[in-house]
Short mmCIF file of C-alpha atoms in Angstrom, two decimals:
data_model
loop_
_atom_site.label_atom_id
_atom_site.label_comp_id
_atom_site.label_asym_id
_atom_site.label_seq_id
_atom_site.Cartn_x
_atom_site.Cartn_y
_atom_site.Cartn_z
CA MET T 1 101.40 25.96 86.02
CA ARG T 2 101.28 25.47 89.70
CA ASP T 3 100.30 29.05 90.73
CA THR T 4 98.11 29.98 87.82
CA GLU T 5 95.38 28.38 85.94
CA THR T 6 94.89 29.28 82.31
CA SER T 7 91.51 29.77 80.81
CA GLY T 8 91.85 31.35 77.43
CA THR T 9 94.73 33.80 77.25
CA LYS T 10 94.58 35.47 80.68
CA PRO T 11 96.20 33.76 83.67
CA LYS T 12 94.13 33.57 86.86
CA MET T 13 95.73 33.79 90.30
CA VAL T 14 95.00 30.76 92.43
CA GLY T 15 95.82 30.60 96.11
CA ARG T 16 97.93 33.81 96.19
CA PRO T 17 96.13 36.74 97.82
CA PHE T 18 97.35 40.26 97.11
CA PRO T 19 99.96 41.28 99.70
CA ARG T 20 98.47 43.39 102.50
CA GLY T 21 101.58 45.48 103.19
CA PRO T 22 101.31 47.62 100.03
CA LEU T 23 97.57 48.06 100.60
CA TYR T 24 98.13 49.32 104.15
CA GLY T 25 100.91 51.60 102.91
CA ALA T 26 98.73 53.10 100.17
CA GLY T 27 95.87 53.61 102.63
CA ALA T 28 98.17 55.34 105.11
CA LEU T 29 99.53 57.60 102.36
CA VAL T 30 96.01 58.64 101.32
CA ALA T 31 95.01 59.29 104.95
CA LEU T 32 98.15 61.35 105.59
CA SER T 33 97.55 63.40 102.43
CA LEU T 34 93.96 64.15 103.42
CA PHE T 35 95.04 65.12 106.94
CA ALA T 36 97.70 67.48 105.58
CA ALA T 37 95.30 69.09 103.10
CA VAL T 38 92.61 69.69 105.72
CA PHE T 39 94.56 70.60 108.85
CA LEU T 40 97.92 71.98 107.76
CA GLN T 41 97.56 75.35 106.05
CA PRO T 42 100.62 77.22 104.80
CA ASP T 43 101.45 80.62 106.20
CA ARG T 44 99.70 83.12 103.94
CA GLY T 45 102.14 85.92 104.62
CA ALA T 46 105.12 83.81 103.62
CA MET T 47 103.33 82.71 100.46
CA GLN T 48 102.45 86.30 99.53
CA ASN T 49 106.04 87.42 100.10
CA ALA T 50 107.37 84.54 98.01
CA ALA T 51 104.87 85.35 95.28
CA ALA T 52 106.10 88.93 95.23
CA GLY T 53 109.29 87.71 93.60
CA PRO T 54 112.48 89.59 92.87
CA ASP T 55 110.71 92.82 91.89
CA ALA T 56 109.27 93.28 95.39
CA GLY T 57 111.69 96.18 95.98
CA ALA T 58 110.20 98.08 93.06
CA VAL T 59 106.80 97.90 94.74
CA GLU T 60 108.16 99.72 97.79
CA ASN T 61 109.15 102.69 95.60
CA ALA T 62 105.68 103.15 94.09
CA THR T 63 103.55 106.05 95.28
CA VAL T 64 99.79 106.35 95.57
CA VAL T 65 98.12 107.98 92.57
CA SER T 66 94.52 107.55 93.70
CA THR T 67 92.75 105.79 96.55
CA ARG T 68 89.22 105.31 97.81
CA ASN T 69 87.76 103.50 100.81
CA LEU T 70 84.74 101.51 99.67
CA ARG T 71 81.86 99.79 101.42
CA PHE T 72 79.71 97.23 99.61
CA GLU T 73 76.09 96.44 100.51
CA ASP T 74 73.95 93.63 99.12
CA GLN T 75 70.55 94.78 97.90
CA ALA T 76 67.31 92.77 98.09
CA ASP T 77 67.19 92.37 94.30
CA GLY T 78 70.72 90.91 94.11
CA ALA T 79 72.39 94.18 93.17
CA VAL T 80 75.39 95.48 95.10
CA ALA T 81 75.50 99.13 96.16
CA VAL T 82 79.01 100.59 96.34
CA PHE T 83 79.57 103.49 98.74
CA ASP T 84 82.49 105.81 99.36
CA ALA T 85 83.09 104.89 103.00
CA ASP T 86 84.68 108.24 103.90
CA GLU T 87 82.02 110.49 102.37
CA ALA T 88 79.06 108.09 102.83
CA THR T 89 78.02 108.69 99.22
CA LEU T 90 76.79 106.20 96.66
CA VAL T 91 79.43 105.50 94.00
CA THR T 92 77.44 103.07 91.85
CA VAL T 93 75.03 100.15 91.92
CA LEU T 94 76.20 96.91 90.32
CA PRO T 95 73.21 95.15 88.68
CA PRO T 96 72.37 91.57 89.64
CA GLY T 97 74.41 88.99 87.75
CA SER T 98 77.08 91.48 86.66
CA ASN T 99 80.69 92.04 87.71
CA GLY T 100 81.48 88.40 88.42
CA PHE T 101 85.16 89.01 89.23
CA LEU T 102 84.36 91.82 91.66
CA ARG T 103 81.76 89.68 93.44
CA ALA T 104 84.13 86.69 93.60
CA ALA T 105 86.88 88.86 95.10
CA LEU T 106 84.48 90.10 97.77
CA ARG T 107 83.43 86.53 98.58
CA GLY T 108 87.11 85.69 99.08
CA PHE T 109 87.48 88.55 101.53
CA ALA T 110 84.29 87.46 103.33
CA ARG T 111 85.80 83.98 103.70
CA ASP T 112 88.87 85.54 105.34
CA HIS T 113 86.60 87.49 107.71
CA LYS T 114 84.92 84.23 108.71
CA LEU T 115 88.26 82.47 109.23
CA GLU T 116 89.63 85.36 111.30
CA ALA T 117 86.48 85.49 113.42
CA GLY T 118 86.75 81.73 114.00
CA ALA T 119 90.41 82.01 114.98
CA ALA T 120 89.50 84.72 117.48
CA GLY T 121 86.86 82.47 119.03
CA VAL T 122 83.92 84.53 117.77
CA THR T 123 80.81 82.45 117.24
CA GLY T 124 77.58 83.23 115.47
CA PRO T 125 76.61 83.85 111.86
CA ALA T 126 79.36 84.34 109.32
CA PRO T 127 79.93 87.91 108.17
CA ALA T 128 78.44 88.76 104.80
CA ALA T 129 80.57 89.53 101.77
CA THR T 130 79.20 93.04 101.95
CA GLY T 131 77.68 95.20 104.64
CA PRO T 132 78.72 96.94 107.82
CA SER T 133 82.20 95.42 108.11
CA PRO T 134 85.24 97.71 107.81
CA PRO T 135 85.72 99.19 104.35
CA PHE T 136 88.10 98.10 101.63
CA ARG T 137 90.82 100.41 100.34
CA LEU T 138 91.19 100.52 96.56
CA THR T 139 94.53 102.01 95.49
CA LEU T 140 96.05 102.89 92.13
CA TRP T 141 99.86 103.01 92.34
CA SER T 142 102.33 105.05 90.27
CA ASP T 143 103.71 101.87 88.70
CA GLY T 144 100.25 101.01 87.28
CA ARG T 145 99.28 98.39 89.85
CA LEU T 146 95.80 98.38 91.34
CA SER T 147 95.33 96.85 94.79
CA LEU T 148 92.42 96.14 97.08
CA GLU T 149 93.12 95.99 100.82
CA ASP T 150 90.74 94.63 103.42
CA LEU T 151 91.09 97.07 106.31
CA MET T 152 89.87 94.43 108.78
CA THR T 153 92.33 91.64 107.97
CA ARG T 154 95.00 93.87 106.33
CA ARG T 155 95.06 91.40 103.43
CA ALA T 156 95.82 93.08 100.11
CA THR T 157 95.29 91.69 96.64
CA GLU T 158 97.01 92.93 93.51
CA LEU T 159 94.09 93.16 91.09
CA THR T 160 96.24 93.71 88.00
CA ALA T 161 97.56 90.17 88.45
CA PHE T 162 94.13 88.95 87.29
CA GLY T 163 94.30 90.78 83.96
CA HIS T 164 93.37 94.20 82.65
CA THR T 165 89.66 93.47 82.23
CA ASN T 166 89.25 92.23 85.80
CA ALA T 167 91.27 95.12 87.24
CA GLU T 168 89.17 97.57 85.22
CA ALA T 169 86.03 96.36 87.04
CA PHE T 170 87.55 97.81 90.22
CA ALA T 171 89.34 100.79 88.60
CA ARG T 172 85.95 102.26 87.64
CA LEU T 173 85.27 102.65 91.38
CA LEU T 174 88.17 105.06 91.92
CA PRO T 175 87.38 108.78 92.11
CA PRO T 176 87.59 110.59 88.77
CA ARG T 177 91.00 112.06 88.07
CA THR T 178 91.25 115.82 88.01
CA ALA T 179 93.30 117.49 85.32
CA THR T 180 96.50 119.13 86.51
CA PRO T 181 97.60 122.42 84.88
#
């Protein structure tokens, strides 16, 4: 009972401090992890290609069924006006508080605009999620996929990967299909 003193059933350490080596090691590991998470970002292109998987070749064989270039503008009341960017016509107005997935996707693209502007050394206010920036291209493919491409960053997102309901929020923005004889 030289190193411990018993009081009740739990031993108490006397005269033996906790070793500092493991504490320094744990602290260094935490600091290194935080540094890596903040400053080391993986290559997005490589991640997107890896995520494409073994069926990526099938994607190359798909043809465009329908496409529309869209521009989104925030309204004062919180609504979002959707315009056909090529014809400068109003497609629809999304009421405030509706279309959460569509709004979240646009915020993601706005974040990429801000990152790209920062990488190019552009300073000033961050670009809005909607507004006068280059349009987005919404495309329905022959294999059933629906994609949204940011024409500024060239980043494309496969909307069908987020489920039918979420993809449908964007699919409604495509031009109406015409019947073929």
